[in-house]
PDB file of N, CA and C in Angstrom:
ATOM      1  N   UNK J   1     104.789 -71.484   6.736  1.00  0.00           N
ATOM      2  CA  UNK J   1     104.878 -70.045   6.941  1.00  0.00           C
ATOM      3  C   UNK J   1     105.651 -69.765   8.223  1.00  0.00           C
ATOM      4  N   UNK J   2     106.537 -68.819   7.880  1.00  0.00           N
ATOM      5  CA  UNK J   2     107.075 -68.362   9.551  1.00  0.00           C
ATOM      6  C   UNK J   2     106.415 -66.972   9.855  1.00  0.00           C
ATOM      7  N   UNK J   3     106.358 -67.056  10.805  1.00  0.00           N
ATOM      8  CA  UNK J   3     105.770 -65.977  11.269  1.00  0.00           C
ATOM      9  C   UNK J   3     106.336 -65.163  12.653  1.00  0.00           C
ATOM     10  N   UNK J   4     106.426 -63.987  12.490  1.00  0.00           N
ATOM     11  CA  UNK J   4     107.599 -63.072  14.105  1.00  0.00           C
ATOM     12  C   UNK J   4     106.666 -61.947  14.384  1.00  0.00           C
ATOM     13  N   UNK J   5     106.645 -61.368  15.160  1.00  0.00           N
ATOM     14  CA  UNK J   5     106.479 -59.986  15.642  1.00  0.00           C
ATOM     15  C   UNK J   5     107.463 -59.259  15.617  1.00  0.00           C
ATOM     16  N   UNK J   6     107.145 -58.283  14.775  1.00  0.00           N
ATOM     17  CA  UNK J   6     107.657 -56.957  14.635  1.00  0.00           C
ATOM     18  C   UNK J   6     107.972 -56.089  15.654  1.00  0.00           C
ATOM     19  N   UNK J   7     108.887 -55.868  16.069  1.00  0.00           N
ATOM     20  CA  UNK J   7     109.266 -54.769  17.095  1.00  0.00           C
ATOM     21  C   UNK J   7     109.141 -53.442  16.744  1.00  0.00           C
ATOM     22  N   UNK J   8     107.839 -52.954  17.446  1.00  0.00           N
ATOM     23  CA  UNK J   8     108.014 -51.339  17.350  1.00  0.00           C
ATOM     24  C   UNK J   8     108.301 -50.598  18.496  1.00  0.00           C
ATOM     25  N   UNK J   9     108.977 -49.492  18.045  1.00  0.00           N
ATOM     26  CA  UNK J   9     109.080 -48.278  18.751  1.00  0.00           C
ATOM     27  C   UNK J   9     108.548 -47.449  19.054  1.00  0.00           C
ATOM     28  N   UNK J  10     107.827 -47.172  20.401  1.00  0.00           N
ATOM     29  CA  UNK J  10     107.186 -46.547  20.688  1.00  0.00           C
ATOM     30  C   UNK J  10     107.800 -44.998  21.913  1.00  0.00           C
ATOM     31  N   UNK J  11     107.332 -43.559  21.489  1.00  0.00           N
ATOM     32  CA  UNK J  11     108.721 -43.133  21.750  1.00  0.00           C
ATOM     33  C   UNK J  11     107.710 -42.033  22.705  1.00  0.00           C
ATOM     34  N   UNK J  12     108.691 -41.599  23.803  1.00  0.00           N
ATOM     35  CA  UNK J  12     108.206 -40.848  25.241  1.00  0.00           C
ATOM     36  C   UNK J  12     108.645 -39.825  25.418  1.00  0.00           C
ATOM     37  N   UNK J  13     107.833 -39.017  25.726  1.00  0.00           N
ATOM     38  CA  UNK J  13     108.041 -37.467  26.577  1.00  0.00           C
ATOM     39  C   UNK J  13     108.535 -36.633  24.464  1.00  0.00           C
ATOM     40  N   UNK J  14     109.008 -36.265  24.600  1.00  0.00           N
ATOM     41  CA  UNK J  14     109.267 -35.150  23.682  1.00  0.00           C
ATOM     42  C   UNK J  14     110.283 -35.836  22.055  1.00  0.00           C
ATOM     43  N   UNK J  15     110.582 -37.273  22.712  1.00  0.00           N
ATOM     44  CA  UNK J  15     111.643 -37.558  21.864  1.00  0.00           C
ATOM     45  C   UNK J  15     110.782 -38.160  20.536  1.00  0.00           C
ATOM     46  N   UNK J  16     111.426 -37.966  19.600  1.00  0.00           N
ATOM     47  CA  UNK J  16     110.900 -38.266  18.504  1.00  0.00           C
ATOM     48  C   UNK J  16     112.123 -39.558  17.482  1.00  0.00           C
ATOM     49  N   UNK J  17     111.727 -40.085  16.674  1.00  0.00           N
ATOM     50  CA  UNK J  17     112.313 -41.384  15.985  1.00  0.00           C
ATOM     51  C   UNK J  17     112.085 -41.259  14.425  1.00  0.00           C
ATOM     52  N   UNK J  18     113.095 -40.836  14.312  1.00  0.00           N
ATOM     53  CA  UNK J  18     113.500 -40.285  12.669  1.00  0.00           C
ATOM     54  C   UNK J  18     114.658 -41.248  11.809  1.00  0.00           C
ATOM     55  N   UNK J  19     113.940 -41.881  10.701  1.00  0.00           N
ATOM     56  CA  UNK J  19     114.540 -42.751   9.614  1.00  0.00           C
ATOM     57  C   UNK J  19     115.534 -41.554   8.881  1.00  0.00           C
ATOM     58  N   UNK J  20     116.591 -42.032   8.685  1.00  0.00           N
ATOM     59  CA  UNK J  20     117.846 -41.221   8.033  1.00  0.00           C
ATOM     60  C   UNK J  20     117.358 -41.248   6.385  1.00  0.00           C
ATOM     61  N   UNK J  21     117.774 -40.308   5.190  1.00  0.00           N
ATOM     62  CA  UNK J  21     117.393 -40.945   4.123  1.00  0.00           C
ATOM     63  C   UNK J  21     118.608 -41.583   3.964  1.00  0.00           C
ATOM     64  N   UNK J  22     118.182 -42.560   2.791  1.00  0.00           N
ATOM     65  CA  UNK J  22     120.131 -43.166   2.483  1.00  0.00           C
ATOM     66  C   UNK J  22     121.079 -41.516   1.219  1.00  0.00           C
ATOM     67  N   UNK J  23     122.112 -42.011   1.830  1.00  0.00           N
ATOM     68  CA  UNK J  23     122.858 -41.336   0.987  1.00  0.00           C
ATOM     69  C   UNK J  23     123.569 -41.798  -0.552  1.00  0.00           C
ATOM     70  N   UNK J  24     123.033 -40.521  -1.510  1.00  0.00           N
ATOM     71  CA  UNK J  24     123.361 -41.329  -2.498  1.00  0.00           C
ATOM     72  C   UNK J  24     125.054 -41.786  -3.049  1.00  0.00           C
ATOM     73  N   UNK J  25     124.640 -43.037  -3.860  1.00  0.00           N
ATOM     74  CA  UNK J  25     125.869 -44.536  -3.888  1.00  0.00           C
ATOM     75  C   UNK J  25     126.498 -43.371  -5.032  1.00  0.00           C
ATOM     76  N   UNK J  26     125.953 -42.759  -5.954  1.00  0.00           N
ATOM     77  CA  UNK J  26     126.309 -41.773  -7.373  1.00  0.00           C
ATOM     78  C   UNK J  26     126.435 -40.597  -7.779  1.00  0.00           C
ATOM     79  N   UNK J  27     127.400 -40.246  -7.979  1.00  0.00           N
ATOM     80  CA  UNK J  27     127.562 -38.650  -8.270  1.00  0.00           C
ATOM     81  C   UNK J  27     126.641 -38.176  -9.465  1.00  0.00           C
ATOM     82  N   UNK J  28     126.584 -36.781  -9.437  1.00  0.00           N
ATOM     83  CA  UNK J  28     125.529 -36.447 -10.537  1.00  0.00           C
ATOM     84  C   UNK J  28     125.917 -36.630 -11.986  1.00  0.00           C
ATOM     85  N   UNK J  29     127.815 -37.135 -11.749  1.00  0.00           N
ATOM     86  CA  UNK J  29     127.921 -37.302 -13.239  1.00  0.00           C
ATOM     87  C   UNK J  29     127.806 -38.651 -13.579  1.00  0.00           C
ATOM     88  N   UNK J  30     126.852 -39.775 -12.934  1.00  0.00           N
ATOM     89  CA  UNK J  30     127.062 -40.951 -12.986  1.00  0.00           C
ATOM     90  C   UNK J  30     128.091 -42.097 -12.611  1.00  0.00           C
ATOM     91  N   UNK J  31     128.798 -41.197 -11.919  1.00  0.00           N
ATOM     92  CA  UNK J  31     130.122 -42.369 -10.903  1.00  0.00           C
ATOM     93  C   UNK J  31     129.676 -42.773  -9.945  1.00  0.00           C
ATOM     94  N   UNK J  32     130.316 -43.834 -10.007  1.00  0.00           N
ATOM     95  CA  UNK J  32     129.475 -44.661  -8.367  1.00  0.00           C
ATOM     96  C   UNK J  32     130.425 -44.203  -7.357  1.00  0.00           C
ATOM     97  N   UNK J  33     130.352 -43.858  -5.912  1.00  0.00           N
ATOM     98  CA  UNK J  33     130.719 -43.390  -5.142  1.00  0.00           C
ATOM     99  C   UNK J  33     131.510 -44.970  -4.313  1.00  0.00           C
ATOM    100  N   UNK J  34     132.550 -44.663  -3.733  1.00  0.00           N
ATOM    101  CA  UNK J  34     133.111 -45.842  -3.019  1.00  0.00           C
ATOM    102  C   UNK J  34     132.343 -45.623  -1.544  1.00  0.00           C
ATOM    103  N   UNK J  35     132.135 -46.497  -0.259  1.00  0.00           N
ATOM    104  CA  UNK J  35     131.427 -46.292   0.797  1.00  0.00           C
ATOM    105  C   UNK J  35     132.433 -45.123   1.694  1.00  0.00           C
ATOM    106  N   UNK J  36     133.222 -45.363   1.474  1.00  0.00           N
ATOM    107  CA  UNK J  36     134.151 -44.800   2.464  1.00  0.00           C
ATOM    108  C   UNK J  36     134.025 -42.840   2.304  1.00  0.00           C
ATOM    109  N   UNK J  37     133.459 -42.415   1.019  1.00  0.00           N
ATOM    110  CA  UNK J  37     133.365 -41.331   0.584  1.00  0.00           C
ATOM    111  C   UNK J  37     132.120 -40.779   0.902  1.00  0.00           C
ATOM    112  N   UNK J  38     131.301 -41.610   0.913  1.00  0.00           N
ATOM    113  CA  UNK J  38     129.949 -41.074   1.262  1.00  0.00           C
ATOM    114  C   UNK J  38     129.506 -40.483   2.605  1.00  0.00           C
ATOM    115  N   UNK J  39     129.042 -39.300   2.548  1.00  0.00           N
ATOM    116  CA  UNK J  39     128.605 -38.978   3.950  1.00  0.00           C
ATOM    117  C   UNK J  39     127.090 -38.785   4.705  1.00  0.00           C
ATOM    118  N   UNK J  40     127.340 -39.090   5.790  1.00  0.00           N
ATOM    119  CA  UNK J  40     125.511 -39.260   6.456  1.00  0.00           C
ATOM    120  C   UNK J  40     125.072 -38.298   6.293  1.00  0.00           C
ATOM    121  N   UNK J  41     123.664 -38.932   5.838  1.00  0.00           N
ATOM    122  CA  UNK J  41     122.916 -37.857   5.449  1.00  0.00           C
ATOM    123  C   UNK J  41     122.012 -37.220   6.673  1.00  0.00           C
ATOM    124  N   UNK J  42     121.669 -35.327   6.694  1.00  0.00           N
ATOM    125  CA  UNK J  42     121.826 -35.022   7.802  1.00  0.00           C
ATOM    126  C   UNK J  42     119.420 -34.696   7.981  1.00  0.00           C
ATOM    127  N   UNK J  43     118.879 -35.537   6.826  1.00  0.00           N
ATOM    128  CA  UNK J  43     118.125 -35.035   6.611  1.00  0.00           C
ATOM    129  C   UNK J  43     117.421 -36.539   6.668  1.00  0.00           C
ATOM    130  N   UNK J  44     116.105 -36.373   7.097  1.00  0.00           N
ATOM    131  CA  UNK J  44     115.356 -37.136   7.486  1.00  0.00           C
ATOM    132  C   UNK J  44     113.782 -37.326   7.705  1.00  0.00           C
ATOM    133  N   UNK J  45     112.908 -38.704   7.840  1.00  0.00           N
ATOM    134  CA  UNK J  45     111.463 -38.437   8.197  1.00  0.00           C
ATOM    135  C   UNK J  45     111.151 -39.101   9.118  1.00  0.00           C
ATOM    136  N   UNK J  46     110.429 -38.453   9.875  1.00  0.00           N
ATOM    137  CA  UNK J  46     109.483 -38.787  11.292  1.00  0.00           C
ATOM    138  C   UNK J  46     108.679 -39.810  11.278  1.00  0.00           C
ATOM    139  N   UNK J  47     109.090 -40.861  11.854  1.00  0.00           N
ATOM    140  CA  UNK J  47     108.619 -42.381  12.108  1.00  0.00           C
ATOM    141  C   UNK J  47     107.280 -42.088  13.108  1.00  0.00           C
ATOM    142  N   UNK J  48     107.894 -41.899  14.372  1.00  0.00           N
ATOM    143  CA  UNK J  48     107.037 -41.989  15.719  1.00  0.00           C
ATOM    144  C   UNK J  48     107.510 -40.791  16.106  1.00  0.00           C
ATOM    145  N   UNK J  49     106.288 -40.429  17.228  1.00  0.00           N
ATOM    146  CA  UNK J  49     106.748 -38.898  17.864  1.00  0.00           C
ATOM    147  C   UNK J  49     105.586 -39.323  19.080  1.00  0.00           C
ATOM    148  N   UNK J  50     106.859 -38.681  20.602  1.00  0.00           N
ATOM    149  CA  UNK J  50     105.996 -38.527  21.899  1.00  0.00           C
ATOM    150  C   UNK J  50     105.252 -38.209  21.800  1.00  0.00           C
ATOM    151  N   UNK J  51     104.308 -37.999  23.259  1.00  0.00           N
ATOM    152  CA  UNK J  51     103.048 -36.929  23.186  1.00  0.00           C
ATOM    153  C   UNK J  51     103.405 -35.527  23.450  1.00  0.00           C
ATOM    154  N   UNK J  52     104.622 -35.485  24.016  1.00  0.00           N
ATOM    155  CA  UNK J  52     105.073 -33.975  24.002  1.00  0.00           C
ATOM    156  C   UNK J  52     106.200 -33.824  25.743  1.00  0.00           C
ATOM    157  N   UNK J  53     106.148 -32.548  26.399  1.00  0.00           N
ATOM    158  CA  UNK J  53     107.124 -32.493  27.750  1.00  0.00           C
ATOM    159  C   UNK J  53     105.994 -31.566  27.945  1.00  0.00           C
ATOM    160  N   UNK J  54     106.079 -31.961  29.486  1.00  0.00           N
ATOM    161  CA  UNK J  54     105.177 -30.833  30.615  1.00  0.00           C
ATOM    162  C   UNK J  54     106.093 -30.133  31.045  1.00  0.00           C
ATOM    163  N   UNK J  55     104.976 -29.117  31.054  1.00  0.00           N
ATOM    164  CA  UNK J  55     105.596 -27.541  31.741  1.00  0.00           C
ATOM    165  C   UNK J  55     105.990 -27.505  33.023  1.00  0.00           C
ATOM    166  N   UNK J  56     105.875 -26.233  33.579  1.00  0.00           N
ATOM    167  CA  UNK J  56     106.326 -25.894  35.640  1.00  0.00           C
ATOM    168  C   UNK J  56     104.511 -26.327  35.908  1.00  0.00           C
ATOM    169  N   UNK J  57     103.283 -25.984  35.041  1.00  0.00           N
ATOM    170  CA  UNK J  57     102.208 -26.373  35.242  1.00  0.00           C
ATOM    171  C   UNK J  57     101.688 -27.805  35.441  1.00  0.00           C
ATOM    172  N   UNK J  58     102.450 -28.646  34.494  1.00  0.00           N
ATOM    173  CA  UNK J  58     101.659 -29.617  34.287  1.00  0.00           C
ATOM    174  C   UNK J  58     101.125 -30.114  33.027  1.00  0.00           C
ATOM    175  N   UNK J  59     101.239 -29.118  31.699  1.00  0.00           N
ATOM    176  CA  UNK J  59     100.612 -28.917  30.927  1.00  0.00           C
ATOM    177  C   UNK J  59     100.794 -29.283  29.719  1.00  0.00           C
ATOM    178  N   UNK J  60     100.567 -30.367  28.891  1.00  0.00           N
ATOM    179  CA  UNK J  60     101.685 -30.698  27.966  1.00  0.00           C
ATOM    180  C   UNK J  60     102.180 -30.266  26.657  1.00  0.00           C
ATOM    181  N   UNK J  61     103.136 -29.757  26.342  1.00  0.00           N
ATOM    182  CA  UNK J  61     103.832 -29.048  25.380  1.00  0.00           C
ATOM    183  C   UNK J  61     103.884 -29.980  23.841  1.00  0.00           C
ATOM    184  N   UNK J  62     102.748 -30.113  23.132  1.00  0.00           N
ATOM    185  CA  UNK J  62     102.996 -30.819  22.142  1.00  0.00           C
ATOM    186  C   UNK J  62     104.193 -30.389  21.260  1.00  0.00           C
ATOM    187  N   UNK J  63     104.772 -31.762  20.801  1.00  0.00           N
ATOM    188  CA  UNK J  63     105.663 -31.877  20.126  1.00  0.00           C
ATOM    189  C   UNK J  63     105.939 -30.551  18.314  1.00  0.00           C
ATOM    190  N   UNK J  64     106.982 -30.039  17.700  1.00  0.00           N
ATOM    191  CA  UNK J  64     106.541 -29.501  16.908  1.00  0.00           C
ATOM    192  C   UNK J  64     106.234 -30.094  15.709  1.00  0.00           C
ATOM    193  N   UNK J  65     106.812 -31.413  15.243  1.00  0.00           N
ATOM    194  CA  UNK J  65     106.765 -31.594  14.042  1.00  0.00           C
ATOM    195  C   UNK J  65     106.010 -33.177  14.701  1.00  0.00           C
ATOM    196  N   UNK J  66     105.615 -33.761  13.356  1.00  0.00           N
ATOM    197  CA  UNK J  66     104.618 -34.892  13.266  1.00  0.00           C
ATOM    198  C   UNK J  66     105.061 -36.508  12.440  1.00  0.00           C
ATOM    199  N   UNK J  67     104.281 -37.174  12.594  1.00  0.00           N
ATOM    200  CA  UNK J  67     104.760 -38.401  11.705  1.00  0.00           C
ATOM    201  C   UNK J  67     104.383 -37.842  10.518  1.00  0.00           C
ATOM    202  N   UNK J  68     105.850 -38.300   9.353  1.00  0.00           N
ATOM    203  CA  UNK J  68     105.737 -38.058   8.009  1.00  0.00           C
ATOM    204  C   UNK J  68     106.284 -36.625   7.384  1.00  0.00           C
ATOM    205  N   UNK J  69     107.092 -36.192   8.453  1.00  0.00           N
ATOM    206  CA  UNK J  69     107.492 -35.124   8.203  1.00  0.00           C
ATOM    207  C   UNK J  69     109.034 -34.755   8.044  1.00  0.00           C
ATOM    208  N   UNK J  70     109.381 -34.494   6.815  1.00  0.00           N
ATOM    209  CA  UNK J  70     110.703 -34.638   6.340  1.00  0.00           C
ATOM    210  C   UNK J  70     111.722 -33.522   7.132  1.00  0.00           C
ATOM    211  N   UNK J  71     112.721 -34.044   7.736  1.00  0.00           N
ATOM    212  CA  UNK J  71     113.117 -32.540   8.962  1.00  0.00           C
ATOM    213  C   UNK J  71     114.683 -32.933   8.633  1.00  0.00           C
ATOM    214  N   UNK J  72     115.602 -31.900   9.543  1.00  0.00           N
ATOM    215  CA  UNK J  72     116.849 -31.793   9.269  1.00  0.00           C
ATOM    216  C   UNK J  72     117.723 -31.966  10.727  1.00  0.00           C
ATOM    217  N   UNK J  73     118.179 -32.735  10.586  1.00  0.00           N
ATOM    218  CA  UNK J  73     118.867 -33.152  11.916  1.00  0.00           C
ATOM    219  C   UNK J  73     120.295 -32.846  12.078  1.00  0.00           C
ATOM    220  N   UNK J  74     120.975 -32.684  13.358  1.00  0.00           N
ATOM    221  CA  UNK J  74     121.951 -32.257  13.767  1.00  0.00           C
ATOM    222  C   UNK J  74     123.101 -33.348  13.131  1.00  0.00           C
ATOM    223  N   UNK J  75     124.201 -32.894  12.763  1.00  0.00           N
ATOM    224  CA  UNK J  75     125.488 -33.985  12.515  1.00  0.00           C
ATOM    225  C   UNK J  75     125.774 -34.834  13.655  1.00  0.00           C
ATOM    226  N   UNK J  76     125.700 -34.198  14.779  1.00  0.00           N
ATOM    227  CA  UNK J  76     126.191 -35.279  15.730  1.00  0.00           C
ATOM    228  C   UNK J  76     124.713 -35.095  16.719  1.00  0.00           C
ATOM    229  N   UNK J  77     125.002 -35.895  17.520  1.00  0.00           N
ATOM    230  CA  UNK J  77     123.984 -35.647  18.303  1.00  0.00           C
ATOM    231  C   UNK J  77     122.266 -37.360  18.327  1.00  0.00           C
ATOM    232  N   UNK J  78     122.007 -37.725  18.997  1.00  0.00           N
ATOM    233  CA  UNK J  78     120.755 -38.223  19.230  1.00  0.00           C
ATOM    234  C   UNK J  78     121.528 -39.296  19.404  1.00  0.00           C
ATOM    235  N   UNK J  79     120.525 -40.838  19.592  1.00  0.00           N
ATOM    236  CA  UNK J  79     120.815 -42.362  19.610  1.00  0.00           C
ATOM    237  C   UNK J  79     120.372 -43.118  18.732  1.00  0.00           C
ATOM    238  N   UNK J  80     121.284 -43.573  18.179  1.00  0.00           N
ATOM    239  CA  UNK J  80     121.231 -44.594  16.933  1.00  0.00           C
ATOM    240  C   UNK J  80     120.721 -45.748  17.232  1.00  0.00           C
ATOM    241  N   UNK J  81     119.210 -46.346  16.867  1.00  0.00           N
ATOM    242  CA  UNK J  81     118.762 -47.889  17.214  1.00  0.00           C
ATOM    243  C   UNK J  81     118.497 -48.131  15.743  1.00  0.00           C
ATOM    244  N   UNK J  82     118.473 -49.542  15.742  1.00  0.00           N
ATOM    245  CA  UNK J  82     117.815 -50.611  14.835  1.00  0.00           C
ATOM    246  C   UNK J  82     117.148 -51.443  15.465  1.00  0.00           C
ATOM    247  N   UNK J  83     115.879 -51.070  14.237  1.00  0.00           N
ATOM    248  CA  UNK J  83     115.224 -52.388  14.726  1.00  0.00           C
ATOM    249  C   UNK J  83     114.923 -53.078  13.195  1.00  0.00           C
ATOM    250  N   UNK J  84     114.796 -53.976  13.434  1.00  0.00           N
ATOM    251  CA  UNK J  84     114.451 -54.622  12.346  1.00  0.00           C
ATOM    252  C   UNK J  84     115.232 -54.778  11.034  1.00  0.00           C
ATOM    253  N   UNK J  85     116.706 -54.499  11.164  1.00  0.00           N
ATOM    254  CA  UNK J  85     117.383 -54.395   9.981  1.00  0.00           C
ATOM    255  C   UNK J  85     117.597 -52.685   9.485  1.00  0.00           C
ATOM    256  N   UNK J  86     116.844 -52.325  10.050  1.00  0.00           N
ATOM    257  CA  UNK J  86     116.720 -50.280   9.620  1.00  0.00           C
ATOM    258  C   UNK J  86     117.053 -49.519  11.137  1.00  0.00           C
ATOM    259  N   UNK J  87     117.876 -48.733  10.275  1.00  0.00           N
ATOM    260  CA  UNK J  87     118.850 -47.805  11.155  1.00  0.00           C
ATOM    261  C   UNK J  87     117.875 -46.459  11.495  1.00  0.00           C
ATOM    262  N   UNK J  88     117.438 -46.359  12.720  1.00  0.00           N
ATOM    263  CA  UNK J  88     116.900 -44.378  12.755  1.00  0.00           C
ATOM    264  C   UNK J  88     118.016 -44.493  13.772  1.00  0.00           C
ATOM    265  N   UNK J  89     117.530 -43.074  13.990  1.00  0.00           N
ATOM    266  CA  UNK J  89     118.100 -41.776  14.931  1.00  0.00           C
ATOM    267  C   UNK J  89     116.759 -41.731  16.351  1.00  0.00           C
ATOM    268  N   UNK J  90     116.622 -41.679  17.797  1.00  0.00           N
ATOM    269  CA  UNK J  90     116.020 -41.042  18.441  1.00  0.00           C
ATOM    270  C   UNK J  90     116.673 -39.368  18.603  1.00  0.00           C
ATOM    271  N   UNK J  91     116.060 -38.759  18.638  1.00  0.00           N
ATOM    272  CA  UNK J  91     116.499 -37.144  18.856  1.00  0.00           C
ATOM    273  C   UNK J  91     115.219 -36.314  20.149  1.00  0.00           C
ATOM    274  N   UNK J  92     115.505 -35.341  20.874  1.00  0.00           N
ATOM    275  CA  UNK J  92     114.617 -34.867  21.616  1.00  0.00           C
ATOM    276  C   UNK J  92     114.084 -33.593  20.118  1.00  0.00           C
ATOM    277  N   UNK J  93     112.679 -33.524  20.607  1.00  0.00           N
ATOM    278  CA  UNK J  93     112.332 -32.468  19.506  1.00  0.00           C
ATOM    279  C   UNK J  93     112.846 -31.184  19.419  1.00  0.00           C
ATOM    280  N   UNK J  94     113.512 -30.862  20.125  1.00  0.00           N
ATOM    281  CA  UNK J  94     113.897 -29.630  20.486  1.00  0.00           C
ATOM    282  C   UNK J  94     115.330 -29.734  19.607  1.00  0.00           C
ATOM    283  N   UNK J  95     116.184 -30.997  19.846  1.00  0.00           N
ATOM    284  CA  UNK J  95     117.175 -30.754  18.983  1.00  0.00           C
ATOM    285  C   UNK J  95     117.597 -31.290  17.157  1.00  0.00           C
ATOM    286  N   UNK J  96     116.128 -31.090  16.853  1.00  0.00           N
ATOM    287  CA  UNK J  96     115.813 -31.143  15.122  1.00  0.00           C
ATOM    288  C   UNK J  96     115.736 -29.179  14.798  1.00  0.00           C
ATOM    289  N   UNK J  97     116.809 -29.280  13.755  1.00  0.00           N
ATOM    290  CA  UNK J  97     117.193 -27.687  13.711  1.00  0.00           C
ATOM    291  C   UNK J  97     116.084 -27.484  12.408  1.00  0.00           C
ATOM    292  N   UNK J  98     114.839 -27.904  11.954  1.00  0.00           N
ATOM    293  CA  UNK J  98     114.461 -27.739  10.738  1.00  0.00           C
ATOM    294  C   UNK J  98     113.440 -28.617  10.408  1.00  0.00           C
ATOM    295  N   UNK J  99     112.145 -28.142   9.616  1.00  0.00           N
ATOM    296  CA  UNK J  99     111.566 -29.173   9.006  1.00  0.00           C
ATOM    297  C   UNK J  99     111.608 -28.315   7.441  1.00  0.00           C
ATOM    298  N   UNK J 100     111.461 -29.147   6.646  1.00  0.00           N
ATOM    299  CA  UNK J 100     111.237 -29.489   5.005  1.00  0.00           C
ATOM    300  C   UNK J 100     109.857 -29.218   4.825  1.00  0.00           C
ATOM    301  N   UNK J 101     109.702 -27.910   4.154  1.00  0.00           N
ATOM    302  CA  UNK J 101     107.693 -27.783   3.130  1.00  0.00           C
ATOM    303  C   UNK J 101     107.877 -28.482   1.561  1.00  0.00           C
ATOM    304  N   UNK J 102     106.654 -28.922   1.638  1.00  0.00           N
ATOM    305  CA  UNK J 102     106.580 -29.656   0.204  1.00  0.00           C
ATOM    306  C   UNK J 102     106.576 -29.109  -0.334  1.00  0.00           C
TER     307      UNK J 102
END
């Protein structure tokens, strides 16, 4: 057996760590899309999330959205890590323009 530790991400102050969905390989009429055509997708779900940013008080400003929560992210903008073979986004919460209701 081999055995590794998993690297997680654990994320601070306000910033939150959002998995991209993949974009789909197929058009709706059943053509497969070449890579070069496909574009990032701007929509996403909440991995990990800070505990939030303090105020002029002291006071801490919980974050708005939560783990598991499907949201809409800016085209450009945040830091791209991998870990583990999987691509997220870090973003500050403030600059997710949107969350998704079921």
């Amino acid at each position: 057996k081999q055995w590794y530790q998993r690297r997680v991400a654990i994320t601070a102050g306000d910033r939150v760590l959002v998995s991209r969905v993949a974009a789909a390989t197929k058009s709706k009429g059943g053509i497969m899309l070449p890579e070069s055509s496909v574009k990032k997708q701007n929509e996403g779900e909440v991995v990990a999330v800070g505990e939030g940013i303090r105020n002029a008080d002291g006071d801490v400003i919980p974050n708005a959205v939560a783990v598991g929560d499907k949201v809409l992210l800016p085209e450009y903008g945040g830091t791209k890590i991998i870990l583990d073979d999987e691509e997220f986004v870090l973003v500050r919460d403030s600059e997710i323009l949107g969350r998704f209701s079921e």
